[in-house]
Every structure is written in structure tokens, then in C-alpha cells.
Amino acid sequence: MSIFTGAGVALITPFHEDGSVNYTKLTEILEEQIAGGTDSIIICGTTGEASTLSHEEHIEVIRYTCEVVNHRIPVIAGTGSNCTETACYLSKEAERVGADGLLLVSPYYNKATQKGLIAHFGTIAQSVHIPILLYNIPSRTGVTIQPQTIVTLVKEYKNIVGVKEASGNFSAIAQMMALAKEQLNGEIDVYSGNDDQVVPLLALGGKGVISVLSNIAPAQVHEMCDSYFRGETTKSTQMQVEAIPLINALFCEVNPIPVKAAMNLMGKETGPLRMPLTTMEEDNQKVLKKAMEAYGLL
């Protein structure tokens, strides 16, 4: 069974002005997401600035999130690393503190071969028992998890159940779906990792999205997915198209710079970014604010 179906939020991590994690604000944001209909919380991913969290912070943010959510919706923890040993450690700790699933980005910088990717993800899968989603985002990692590699991993490891696809390569995604039909009876869970490609991926058999946009528009992204699954594809497609200007604004600088700026514009006071990320350029903030106003968020 899928970890979730629909709209999962790639949640930001709120900080105090001194850079420490703001757990009071995190509680508020989690409650807002659940009230808004979000189908899953994805914590400590790219949007959550996990790369600048210490291991202790990383585990505590996951633990705290699981405690607040309290099984109302699934919590998926980002525990990937370009060091297999580190990824195993974080994954085991995430399972211990209550995560319902894991999101594992492909190893970045050291750029493993496909053989290396199979060894890396397989080793992590054998260290835990909860479901795992791979994360294919070559624009950040410099590595593409090839369609056959993904299908091989899902076939060989029962707790590797699917992938967050942010490659933007629909030919490869379609090929992966075809391979999964042949080798897995179609049993693979695929989620869009790009907010501007949700409906197209659902049309290929995807289960939903892991969304940055959901940080500021949880109800809308949930409804975009839900309307598609109800067979209201025209409505879902219209919602996708209407969100494009705002999505473009949310990615006019590297994520999560714009989405944190957007949340602060909404008065959510999520705090600063951790270096090396810096505040959004003033001209881009104007574009973002205009897009948010047009979308009805301000």
C-alpha cells in the first residue's frame, strides 16, 4: 500500500532569528497543514534545509514532527546522504523516533554509478523496515537514477516502494512506468517532485506530489490531486495552469529561498535561512508578492 496518495508538503524548517529551530512555529505550521488537507508531511528534505541541520537537530526535528502529527497523516523523513553510513544512521534514527517512511536523495557530489546507486540504496533499505521513496533530482545531485535502476530497486527490496521524480524527463518517467508494468505488475509509487508537473505525472499513473507550493497553498494542491482522482480532470488541469505563475515565482531563486519569503509575507514568521542561503532579491520579492496576490494568498 502506498505511503500516501495526493498532496504531500515538502515542509520548511522554521528558525528563530539566532538560527535555532523554532519548534513553537513548527507546531503551528504542522497544524495548519493538517487543517488544510495535506495528505503527508515530508520533513527534513531540501525545502527543510536539512543539509544545514546537525545530525542531532535533524533527528529531533523528525521526532518532534512525529509527536505533533501523532499518526493523523504519514510523516516521511528525508534521511539521504552522499555517505551511505550516514544515510543508514539517519534512516535508522528516523524509524526509531516514529517516521512512517523515508525519502532518500541520490548521492550528490561523489556521483555514484548505477551499480553504486543500487548498492547504496540497497544497503540503507536493509538497515530499516519502513517504506522508502527514492528521490531523483539530477539538477541538484549531478546524478540521474535511471528508470531500470529504480525498477530494479523496487523489485529487489520490498521496502523500497517508489520514487519522487524531479528530473522533469517525462520520456524517462514513461519508460519507468512501462518497465514497472512489465517487471512489477505496475506496483510502483511515483510522486511529482515538480509543482508545475503534477497533473501530467498523475496522467502517467502517479500517486501524487511532494510539493513546495503546499507550504503556502495546502488546500489548493490537495484539491488539484483529489479532483484528478475523482475524475474531474478538466478542473485539475485548470488548477495546475492557474498555479503556474506562482510556481514560477517560487522557483525564481533556489528553493527554499522564495517559499520562506512567501510564508513571511503571509505573516507566518518562519525566520531566516541558514547560510549559504541568503534573503531573496528585492526585485524577485516584488514578482513573488504580485503572484501571491493574483493567486489570492495576499
Coordinates of N, CA and C in Angstrom, one line a residue, residues 81-296:
S81 N 21.9 10.9 2.1 CA 23.3 11.5 2.2 C 24.1 10.9 1.1
N82 N 25.2 11.6 0.8 CA 26.2 11.0 -0.1 C 27.2 10.1 0.6
C83 N 27.0 9.9 1.8 CA 27.7 8.9 2.6 C 26.7 7.8 3.0
T84 N 26.9 6.6 2.6 CA 26.0 5.5 2.8 C 25.8 5.3 4.3
E85 N 27.0 5.3 5.1 CA 26.9 5.1 6.5 C 26.1 6.1 7.2
T86 N 26.2 7.4 6.8 CA 25.4 8.5 7.4 C 23.9 8.3 7.1
A87 N 23.6 7.9 5.8 CA 22.2 7.7 5.4 C 21.6 6.6 6.2
C88 N 22.4 5.5 6.5 CA 21.9 4.4 7.3 C 21.6 4.9 8.7
Y89 N 22.5 5.6 9.3 CA 22.3 6.2 10.6 C 21.1 7.0 10.8
L90 N 21.0 8.0 9.9 CA 19.8 8.9 9.9 C 18.5 8.1 9.7
S91 N 18.5 7.2 8.8 CA 17.3 6.4 8.5 C 16.9 5.5 9.7
K92 N 17.9 4.9 10.3 CA 17.5 4.1 11.5 C 17.0 4.9 12.6
E93 N 17.6 6.1 12.8 CA 17.1 7.0 13.8 C 15.7 7.6 13.5
A94 N 15.4 7.9 12.2 CA 14.1 8.3 11.8 C 13.1 7.3 12.1
E95 N 13.4 6.0 11.8 CA 12.5 4.9 12.1 C 12.3 4.8 13.6
R96 N 13.3 5.0 14.4 CA 13.2 4.8 15.8 C 12.3 5.9 16.4
V97 N 12.4 7.1 15.9 CA 11.6 8.2 16.5 C 10.2 8.3 15.9
G98 N 9.8 7.4 15.0 CA 8.4 7.4 14.6 C 8.1 7.7 13.2
A99 N 9.0 7.9 12.3 CA 8.7 8.2 10.9 C 8.0 7.1 10.3
D100 N 7.0 7.4 9.4 CA 6.3 6.4 8.7 C 6.9 5.9 7.4
G101 N 7.8 6.8 6.9 CA 8.6 6.5 5.7 C 9.8 7.3 5.5
L102 N 10.6 7.0 4.5 CA 11.9 7.7 4.3 C 11.9 8.2 2.9
L103 N 12.6 9.4 2.7 CA 12.9 9.9 1.4 C 14.4 10.0 1.2
L104 N 14.9 9.3 0.2 CA 16.4 9.2 0.1 C 16.8 9.8 -1.2
V105 N 17.5 10.9 -1.1 CA 18.1 11.5 -2.3 C 19.3 10.7 -2.8
S106 N 19.5 10.8 -4.1 CA 20.7 10.1 -4.7 C 21.9 10.8 -4.2
P107 N 23.0 10.0 -4.0 CA 24.3 10.6 -3.5 C 24.8 11.7 -4.4
Y108 N 25.0 12.8 -3.8 CA 25.4 14.0 -4.6 C 27.0 14.2 -4.5
Y109 N 27.5 14.9 -5.4 CA 28.9 15.2 -5.4 C 29.8 14.1 -5.8
N110 N 29.8 13.0 -5.1 CA 30.7 11.8 -5.5 C 30.1 11.0 -6.6
K111 N 28.8 11.3 -7.1 CA 28.3 10.8 -8.3 C 28.5 9.3 -8.6
A112 N 27.7 8.5 -7.8 CA 27.8 7.1 -8.0 C 27.3 6.6 -9.3
T113 N 27.9 5.5 -9.8 CA 27.4 4.8 -11.0 C 26.0 4.2 -10.6
Q114 N 25.3 3.6 -11.6 CA 24.0 3.0 -11.4 C 24.3 1.8 -10.5
K115 N 25.4 1.0 -10.7 CA 25.7 -0.1 -9.8 C 25.9 0.5 -8.3
G116 N 26.6 1.6 -8.2 CA 26.8 2.2 -6.9 C 25.5 2.6 -6.3
L117 N 24.6 3.2 -7.1 CA 23.3 3.6 -6.5 C 22.5 2.4 -6.0
I118 N 22.5 1.3 -6.7 CA 21.8 0.1 -6.3 C 22.4 -0.4 -4.9
A119 N 23.8 -0.4 -4.8 CA 24.4 -0.8 -3.6 C 24.1 0.1 -2.5
H120 N 24.1 1.4 -2.7 CA 23.8 2.5 -1.7 C 22.4 2.3 -1.2
F121 N 21.4 2.4 -2.1 CA 20.1 2.4 -1.6 C 19.7 1.0 -1.0
G122 N 20.3 -0.1 -1.6 CA 20.0 -1.4 -1.1 C 20.5 -1.6 0.4
T123 N 21.7 -1.0 0.6 CA 22.3 -1.1 2.0 C 21.4 -0.4 3.0
I124 N 20.9 0.8 2.6 CA 20.0 1.6 3.5 C 18.7 0.8 3.7
A125 N 18.1 0.3 2.6 CA 16.9 -0.5 2.8 C 17.0 -1.6 3.7
Q126 N 18.1 -2.3 3.7 CA 18.3 -3.4 4.6 C 18.5 -3.0 6.1
S127 N 18.8 -1.8 6.3 CA 19.0 -1.3 7.7 C 17.8 -0.9 8.4
V128 N 16.6 -0.8 7.7 CA 15.4 -0.3 8.2 C 14.2 -1.2 7.8
H129 N 13.0 -0.9 8.3 CA 11.9 -1.7 8.0 C 10.7 -0.9 7.3
I130 N 10.8 0.4 7.5 CA 9.7 1.3 7.0 C 9.9 1.5 5.5
P131 N 8.8 2.0 4.8 CA 8.8 2.2 3.4 C 9.8 3.3 3.0
I132 N 10.4 3.2 1.8 CA 11.4 4.1 1.3 C 10.9 4.6 -0.1
L133 N 11.1 6.0 -0.3 CA 10.9 6.6 -1.6 C 12.3 7.1 -2.0
L134 N 12.7 6.7 -3.2 CA 14.0 7.3 -3.8 C 13.6 8.7 -4.2
Y135 N 14.7 9.5 -4.4 CA 14.5 10.9 -4.8 C 15.4 11.2 -6.0
N136 N 14.8 11.4 -7.2 CA 15.6 11.6 -8.4 C 15.6 13.0 -8.8
I137 N 16.6 13.7 -8.5 CA 16.7 15.2 -8.8 C 18.1 15.5 -9.3
P138 N 18.4 15.2 -10.5 CA 19.7 15.3 -11.1 C 20.2 16.8 -11.1
S139 N 19.3 17.8 -11.2 CA 19.7 19.2 -11.2 C 20.5 19.6 -9.9
R140 N 20.2 18.9 -8.8 CA 20.9 19.2 -7.6 C 22.0 18.2 -7.3
T141 N 21.9 17.0 -7.7 CA 22.8 16.0 -7.3 C 23.9 15.7 -8.4
G142 N 23.6 16.0 -9.6 CA 24.5 15.6 -10.7 C 24.4 14.2 -11.1
V143 N 23.4 13.4 -10.6 CA 23.3 12.0 -10.8 C 21.8 11.7 -11.2
T144 N 21.6 11.0 -12.3 CA 20.2 10.5 -12.6 C 20.1 9.1 -12.2
I145 N 19.0 8.8 -11.5 CA 18.7 7.4 -11.2 C 17.9 6.9 -12.4
Q146 N 18.5 6.0 -13.2 CA 17.9 5.6 -14.5 C 16.6 4.7 -14.2
P147 N 15.7 4.8 -15.2 CA 14.4 4.0 -15.0 C 14.6 2.6 -14.6
Q148 N 15.5 1.8 -15.2 CA 15.7 0.4 -14.9 C 16.3 0.3 -13.5
T149 N 17.1 1.2 -13.1 CA 17.7 1.2 -11.7 C 16.6 1.3 -10.7
I150 N 15.7 2.2 -10.9 CA 14.6 2.4 -10.0 C 13.7 1.2 -9.9
V151 N 13.4 0.6 -11.0 CA 12.5 -0.6 -11.0 C 13.3 -1.8 -10.4
T152 N 14.6 -1.9 -10.7 CA 15.4 -3.0 -10.0 C 15.3 -2.8 -8.5
L153 N 15.5 -1.6 -8.0 CA 15.5 -1.4 -6.5 C 14.1 -1.8 -5.9
V154 N 13.1 -1.3 -6.6 CA 11.7 -1.7 -6.1 C 11.5 -3.2 -6.1
K155 N 12.0 -3.8 -7.1 CA 11.8 -5.3 -7.3 C 12.6 -6.1 -6.2
E156 N 13.8 -5.6 -5.9 CA 14.7 -6.4 -5.1 C 14.6 -6.1 -3.6
Y157 N 14.0 -4.9 -3.2 CA 13.9 -4.5 -1.8 C 12.4 -4.2 -1.5
K158 N 11.8 -5.0 -0.7 CA 10.4 -4.9 -0.5 C 10.0 -3.5 0.1
N159 N 10.9 -2.9 0.9 CA 10.5 -1.6 1.5 C 10.9 -0.4 0.6
I160 N 11.5 -0.6 -0.5 CA 11.7 0.5 -1.5 C 10.4 0.4 -2.4
V161 N 9.6 1.4 -2.3 CA 8.2 1.4 -2.9 C 8.0 2.3 -4.0
G162 N 8.9 3.3 -4.2 CA 8.7 4.2 -5.3 C 9.7 5.3 -5.4
V163 N 9.4 6.4 -6.0 CA 10.3 7.5 -6.2 C 9.6 8.8 -6.3
K164 N 10.3 9.9 -5.8 CA 9.9 11.3 -6.0 C 10.7 11.7 -7.3
E165 N 9.9 12.0 -8.3 CA 10.6 12.3 -9.6 C 10.6 13.8 -9.9
A166 N 11.9 14.3 -9.8 CA 12.1 15.8 -10.1 C 13.0 15.9 -11.2
S167 N 13.2 14.9 -12.1 CA 14.0 15.1 -13.3 C 13.4 15.9 -14.3
G168 N 12.1 16.0 -14.4 CA 11.4 16.7 -15.4 C 11.4 16.0 -16.8
N169 N 12.0 14.8 -16.8 CA 12.2 14.0 -18.0 C 11.0 13.0 -18.2
F170 N 9.9 13.4 -18.9 CA 8.7 12.6 -18.9 C 8.9 11.4 -19.8
S171 N 9.9 11.4 -20.7 CA 10.2 10.2 -21.5 C 10.8 9.1 -20.6
A172 N 11.7 9.5 -19.7 CA 12.2 8.6 -18.8 C 11.2 8.1 -17.8
I173 N 10.3 9.0 -17.3 CA 9.3 8.6 -16.4 C 8.3 7.6 -17.1
A174 N 7.9 7.8 -18.3 CA 7.1 6.9 -19.0 C 7.8 5.6 -19.2
Q175 N 9.1 5.6 -19.5 CA 9.8 4.4 -19.7 C 9.8 3.6 -18.3
M176 N 10.0 4.3 -17.2 CA 10.0 3.6 -15.9 C 8.7 3.0 -15.6
M177 N 7.6 3.7 -16.0 CA 6.2 3.1 -15.8 C 6.0 1.9 -16.6
A178 N 6.5 1.9 -17.9 CA 6.4 0.7 -18.7 C 7.2 -0.4 -18.2
L179 N 8.4 -0.2 -17.7 CA 9.2 -1.2 -17.1 C 8.6 -1.8 -15.8
A180 N 8.0 -0.9 -15.1 CA 7.3 -1.3 -13.8 C 6.1 -2.2 -14.2
K181 N 5.4 -1.9 -15.3 CA 4.3 -2.7 -15.7 C 4.7 -4.1 -16.0
E182 N 5.9 -4.2 -16.7 CA 6.4 -5.5 -17.2 C 7.0 -6.3 -16.0
Q183 N 7.7 -5.6 -15.1 CA 8.5 -6.3 -14.1 C 7.9 -6.3 -12.7
L184 N 7.0 -5.4 -12.4 CA 6.4 -5.2 -11.1 C 4.9 -5.3 -11.1
N185 N 4.3 -5.7 -12.2 CA 2.8 -5.6 -12.3 C 2.3 -4.2 -12.1
G186 N 3.1 -3.2 -12.4 CA 2.7 -1.8 -12.2 C 2.8 -1.3 -10.8
E187 N 3.3 -2.1 -9.9 CA 3.3 -1.7 -8.5 C 4.5 -0.9 -8.2
I188 N 4.4 0.4 -8.4 CA 5.4 1.4 -8.1 C 4.7 2.7 -7.8
D189 N 5.2 3.4 -6.7 CA 4.6 4.6 -6.3 C 5.5 5.8 -6.8
V190 N 4.9 6.6 -7.7 CA 5.6 7.7 -8.3 C 5.0 9.0 -7.9
Y191 N 5.8 10.0 -7.4 CA 5.3 11.3 -7.0 C 6.0 12.4 -7.7
S192 N 5.3 13.4 -8.1 CA 5.9 14.5 -8.8 C 6.8 15.3 -7.8
G193 N 8.0 15.6 -8.2 CA 8.8 16.5 -7.3 C 8.8 17.9 -7.9
N194 N 8.0 18.2 -8.9 CA 7.9 19.5 -9.5 C 6.5 20.0 -9.5
D195 N 6.3 21.1 -8.9 CA 4.9 21.6 -8.7 C 4.3 22.0 -10.1
D196 N 5.0 22.3 -11.1 CA 4.5 22.6 -12.4 C 4.2 21.4 -13.2
Q197 N 4.4 20.2 -12.7 CA 4.2 19.0 -13.5 C 3.3 17.9 -12.8
V198 N 2.5 18.4 -11.8 CA 1.7 17.5 -11.0 C 0.7 16.7 -11.9
V199 N -0.2 17.4 -12.6 CA -1.2 16.7 -13.4 C -0.6 15.8 -14.5
P200 N 0.4 16.3 -15.2 CA 1.0 15.4 -16.2 C 1.5 14.1 -15.6
L201 N 2.1 14.2 -14.4 CA 2.6 13.0 -13.8 C 1.5 12.1 -13.3
L202 N 0.4 12.7 -12.8 CA -0.8 11.9 -12.4 C -1.3 11.1 -13.6
A203 N -1.3 11.8 -14.8 CA -1.8 11.1 -16.0 C -1.0 9.9 -16.4
L204 N 0.3 9.8 -16.0 CA 1.1 8.7 -16.3 C 1.0 7.6 -15.2
G205 N 0.1 7.8 -14.2 CA -0.1 6.8 -13.2 C 0.5 7.2 -11.8
G206 N 0.9 8.5 -11.7 CA 1.5 8.9 -10.4 C 0.5 8.9 -9.3
K207 N 1.0 8.8 -8.0 CA 0.2 8.8 -6.8 C 0.0 10.1 -6.2
G208 N 0.8 11.2 -6.7 CA 0.6 12.5 -6.1 C 1.8 13.4 -6.3
V209 N 2.0 14.3 -5.3 CA 3.1 15.2 -5.4 C 3.7 15.4 -4.1
I210 N 5.0 15.7 -4.0 CA 5.7 16.2 -2.8 C 6.0 17.7 -3.2
S211 N 5.3 18.6 -2.5 CA 5.1 19.9 -3.0 C 5.7 21.0 -2.2
V212 N 6.3 21.9 -2.8 CA 6.8 23.2 -2.2 C 5.6 24.1 -2.1
L213 N 4.8 24.2 -3.1 CA 3.7 25.1 -3.1 C 2.7 24.9 -2.0
S214 N 2.6 23.6 -1.5 CA 1.7 23.3 -0.4 C 2.1 24.0 0.9
N215 N 3.3 24.5 1.0 CA 3.6 25.3 2.2 C 2.7 26.5 2.3
I216 N 2.3 27.1 1.2 CA 1.5 28.3 1.3 C 0.1 28.1 0.7
A217 N -0.1 27.0 0.0 CA -1.5 26.7 -0.5 C -1.8 25.2 -0.4
P218 N -1.9 24.7 0.9 CA -2.1 23.3 1.0 C -3.5 22.8 0.5
A219 N -4.5 23.6 0.7 CA -5.8 23.2 0.3 C -5.9 23.1 -1.2
Q220 N -5.3 24.0 -1.9 CA -5.3 24.1 -3.4 C -4.6 22.9 -4.0
V221 N -3.4 22.5 -3.5 CA -2.7 21.4 -4.0 C -3.4 20.1 -3.7
H222 N -3.9 20.0 -2.5 CA -4.7 18.8 -2.2 C -5.8 18.6 -3.2
E223 N -6.6 19.7 -3.4 CA -7.7 19.7 -4.3 C -7.3 19.4 -5.7
M224 N -6.2 19.9 -6.2 CA -5.7 19.6 -7.5 C -5.5 18.1 -7.7
C225 N -5.0 17.4 -6.7 CA -4.8 16.0 -6.8 C -6.1 15.3 -6.7
D226 N -6.9 15.7 -5.7 CA -8.1 15.0 -5.3 C -9.1 15.1 -6.5
S227 N -9.2 16.2 -7.1 CA -10.1 16.4 -8.3 C -9.7 15.5 -9.4
Y228 N -8.4 15.3 -9.6 CA -7.9 14.4 -10.7 C -8.4 12.9 -10.3
F229 N -8.2 12.5 -9.1 CA -8.5 11.2 -8.7 C -10.1 10.9 -8.8
R230 N -10.8 12.0 -8.6 CA -12.3 11.9 -8.7 C -12.8 11.9 -10.2
G231 N -11.8 12.0 -11.1 CA -12.2 12.0 -12.5 C -12.5 13.4 -13.0
E232 N -12.3 14.4 -12.2 CA -12.5 15.8 -12.7 C -11.2 16.4 -13.3
T233 N -10.8 15.8 -14.4 CA -9.5 16.1 -14.9 C -9.5 17.5 -15.5
T234 N -10.6 18.0 -16.0 CA -10.6 19.4 -16.5 C -10.3 20.4 -15.4
K235 N -11.0 20.2 -14.3 CA -10.8 21.1 -13.1 C -9.4 21.0 -12.6
S236 N -8.8 19.8 -12.5 CA -7.5 19.6 -12.0 C -6.5 20.3 -12.9
T237 N -6.7 20.1 -14.2 CA -5.8 20.7 -15.2 C -5.8 22.2 -15.1
Q238 N -7.1 22.8 -14.9 CA -7.2 24.2 -14.8 C -6.5 24.7 -13.5
M239 N -6.6 24.0 -12.5 CA -5.9 24.4 -11.2 C -4.4 24.4 -11.4
Q240 N -3.9 23.4 -12.2 CA -2.5 23.3 -12.5 C -2.0 24.5 -13.2
V241 N -2.8 24.9 -14.3 CA -2.4 26.0 -15.1 C -2.5 27.3 -14.4
E242 N -3.5 27.5 -13.6 CA -3.7 28.7 -12.8 C -2.6 28.9 -11.8
A243 N -2.0 27.8 -11.3 CA -0.9 27.9 -10.3 C 0.5 28.2 -10.9
I244 N 0.6 28.1 -12.2 CA 1.9 28.2 -12.9 C 2.7 29.6 -12.6
P245 N 2.0 30.7 -12.7 CA 2.8 32.0 -12.4 C 3.3 32.0 -10.9
L246 N 2.5 31.5 -10.0 CA 3.0 31.5 -8.6 C 4.1 30.4 -8.5
I247 N 4.0 29.3 -9.1 CA 5.1 28.3 -9.0 C 6.4 28.8 -9.6
N248 N 6.2 29.5 -10.7 CA 7.4 30.1 -11.3 C 8.1 31.1 -10.4
A249 N 7.3 31.9 -9.7 CA 7.8 32.8 -8.7 C 8.5 32.1 -7.5
L250 N 8.0 31.0 -7.2 CA 8.5 30.2 -6.0 C 9.8 29.5 -6.4
F251 N 10.2 29.5 -7.7 CA 11.4 28.9 -8.1 C 12.3 29.8 -8.9
C252 N 12.0 31.2 -8.8 CA 12.9 32.1 -9.5 C 14.2 32.3 -8.8
E253 N 14.3 31.9 -7.6 CA 15.6 31.7 -6.9 C 15.6 30.3 -6.3
V254 N 16.8 29.8 -5.9 CA 16.8 28.4 -5.4 C 15.9 28.2 -4.2
N255 N 15.2 27.1 -4.3 CA 14.4 26.6 -3.2 C 15.2 26.3 -1.9
P256 N 14.9 26.7 -0.7 CA 13.6 27.3 -0.3 C 13.6 28.8 -0.1
I257 N 14.5 29.5 -0.7 CA 14.5 31.0 -0.5 C 13.2 31.6 -0.8
P258 N 12.5 31.4 -2.0 CA 11.3 32.1 -2.2 C 10.1 31.6 -1.3
V259 N 10.0 30.3 -1.0 CA 8.9 29.9 -0.3 C 8.9 30.4 1.2
K260 N 10.1 30.5 1.7 CA 10.2 31.1 3.1 C 9.9 32.6 3.0
A261 N 10.3 33.3 2.0 CA 9.9 34.7 1.8 C 8.4 34.8 1.7
A262 N 7.8 33.9 0.9 CA 6.3 33.9 0.8 C 5.6 33.7 2.1
M263 N 6.1 32.7 2.9 CA 5.5 32.5 4.2 C 5.6 33.7 5.1
N264 N 6.7 34.3 5.0 CA 6.9 35.5 5.8 C 6.0 36.7 5.4
L265 N 5.8 36.8 4.0 CA 4.8 37.8 3.5 C 3.4 37.5 4.0
M266 N 3.1 36.2 4.3 CA 1.8 35.9 4.8 C 1.7 36.0 6.3
G267 N 2.8 36.5 6.9 CA 2.8 36.7 8.4 C 3.1 35.5 9.2
K268 N 3.6 34.5 8.6 CA 3.8 33.2 9.3 C 5.1 33.2 10.1
E269 N 6.0 34.2 9.8 CA 7.2 34.4 10.6 C 8.0 33.1 10.8
T270 N 8.5 32.6 9.7 CA 9.2 31.4 9.7 C 10.7 31.6 9.9
G271 N 11.1 32.9 10.0 CA 12.5 33.2 10.3 C 13.4 33.2 9.1
P272 N 14.7 33.3 9.4 CA 15.7 33.4 8.4 C 16.1 32.1 7.7
L273 N 16.9 32.1 6.7 CA 17.5 31.0 6.1 C 18.9 30.7 6.8
R274 N 19.4 29.5 6.7 CA 20.7 29.3 7.1 C 21.7 29.4 6.0
M275 N 22.8 30.0 6.2 CA 23.8 30.1 5.2 C 24.3 28.7 4.7
P276 N 24.6 28.6 3.4 CA 24.9 29.7 2.5 C 23.7 30.3 1.7
L277 N 22.5 29.9 2.1 CA 21.3 30.6 1.5 C 21.2 32.0 2.1
T278 N 20.7 32.9 1.3 CA 20.6 34.3 1.7 C 19.2 34.8 1.3
T279 N 18.8 36.0 1.8 CA 17.5 36.5 1.6 C 17.2 36.8 0.1
M280 N 16.0 36.8 -0.3 CA 15.6 36.9 -1.7 C 15.8 38.3 -2.2
E281 N 16.2 38.4 -3.5 CA 16.5 39.7 -4.1 C 15.2 40.5 -4.1
E282 N 15.3 41.8 -3.9 CA 14.2 42.7 -3.8 C 13.3 42.6 -5.0
D283 N 13.9 42.6 -6.2 CA 13.1 42.6 -7.5 C 12.3 41.3 -7.5
N284 N 12.9 40.2 -7.1 CA 12.2 38.9 -7.1 C 11.1 38.8 -6.1
Q285 N 11.3 39.5 -5.0 CA 10.3 39.6 -3.9 C 9.0 40.3 -4.5
K286 N 9.2 41.3 -5.3 CA 8.1 42.0 -5.9 C 7.3 41.1 -6.8
V287 N 8.0 40.3 -7.6 CA 7.4 39.4 -8.5 C 6.6 38.3 -7.7
L288 N 7.2 37.8 -6.7 CA 6.6 36.8 -5.8 C 5.3 37.4 -5.2
K289 N 5.4 38.6 -4.6 CA 4.3 39.2 -4.0 C 3.1 39.4 -5.0
K290 N 3.4 39.8 -6.2 CA 2.4 40.0 -7.2 C 1.7 38.7 -7.6
A291 N 2.5 37.6 -7.7 CA 2.0 36.3 -8.0 C 1.1 35.8 -6.9
M292 N 1.5 36.1 -5.6 CA 0.7 35.6 -4.5 C -0.6 36.4 -4.4
E293 N -0.6 37.7 -4.7 CA -1.8 38.5 -4.8 C -2.8 38.0 -5.8
A294 N -2.2 37.6 -7.0 CA -3.1 37.2 -8.1 C -3.7 35.8 -7.8
Y295 N -3.0 35.0 -7.0 CA -3.4 33.7 -6.6 C -4.4 33.7 -5.4
G296 N -4.5 34.9 -4.8 CA -5.5 35.1 -3.7 C -4.9 34.8 -2.3

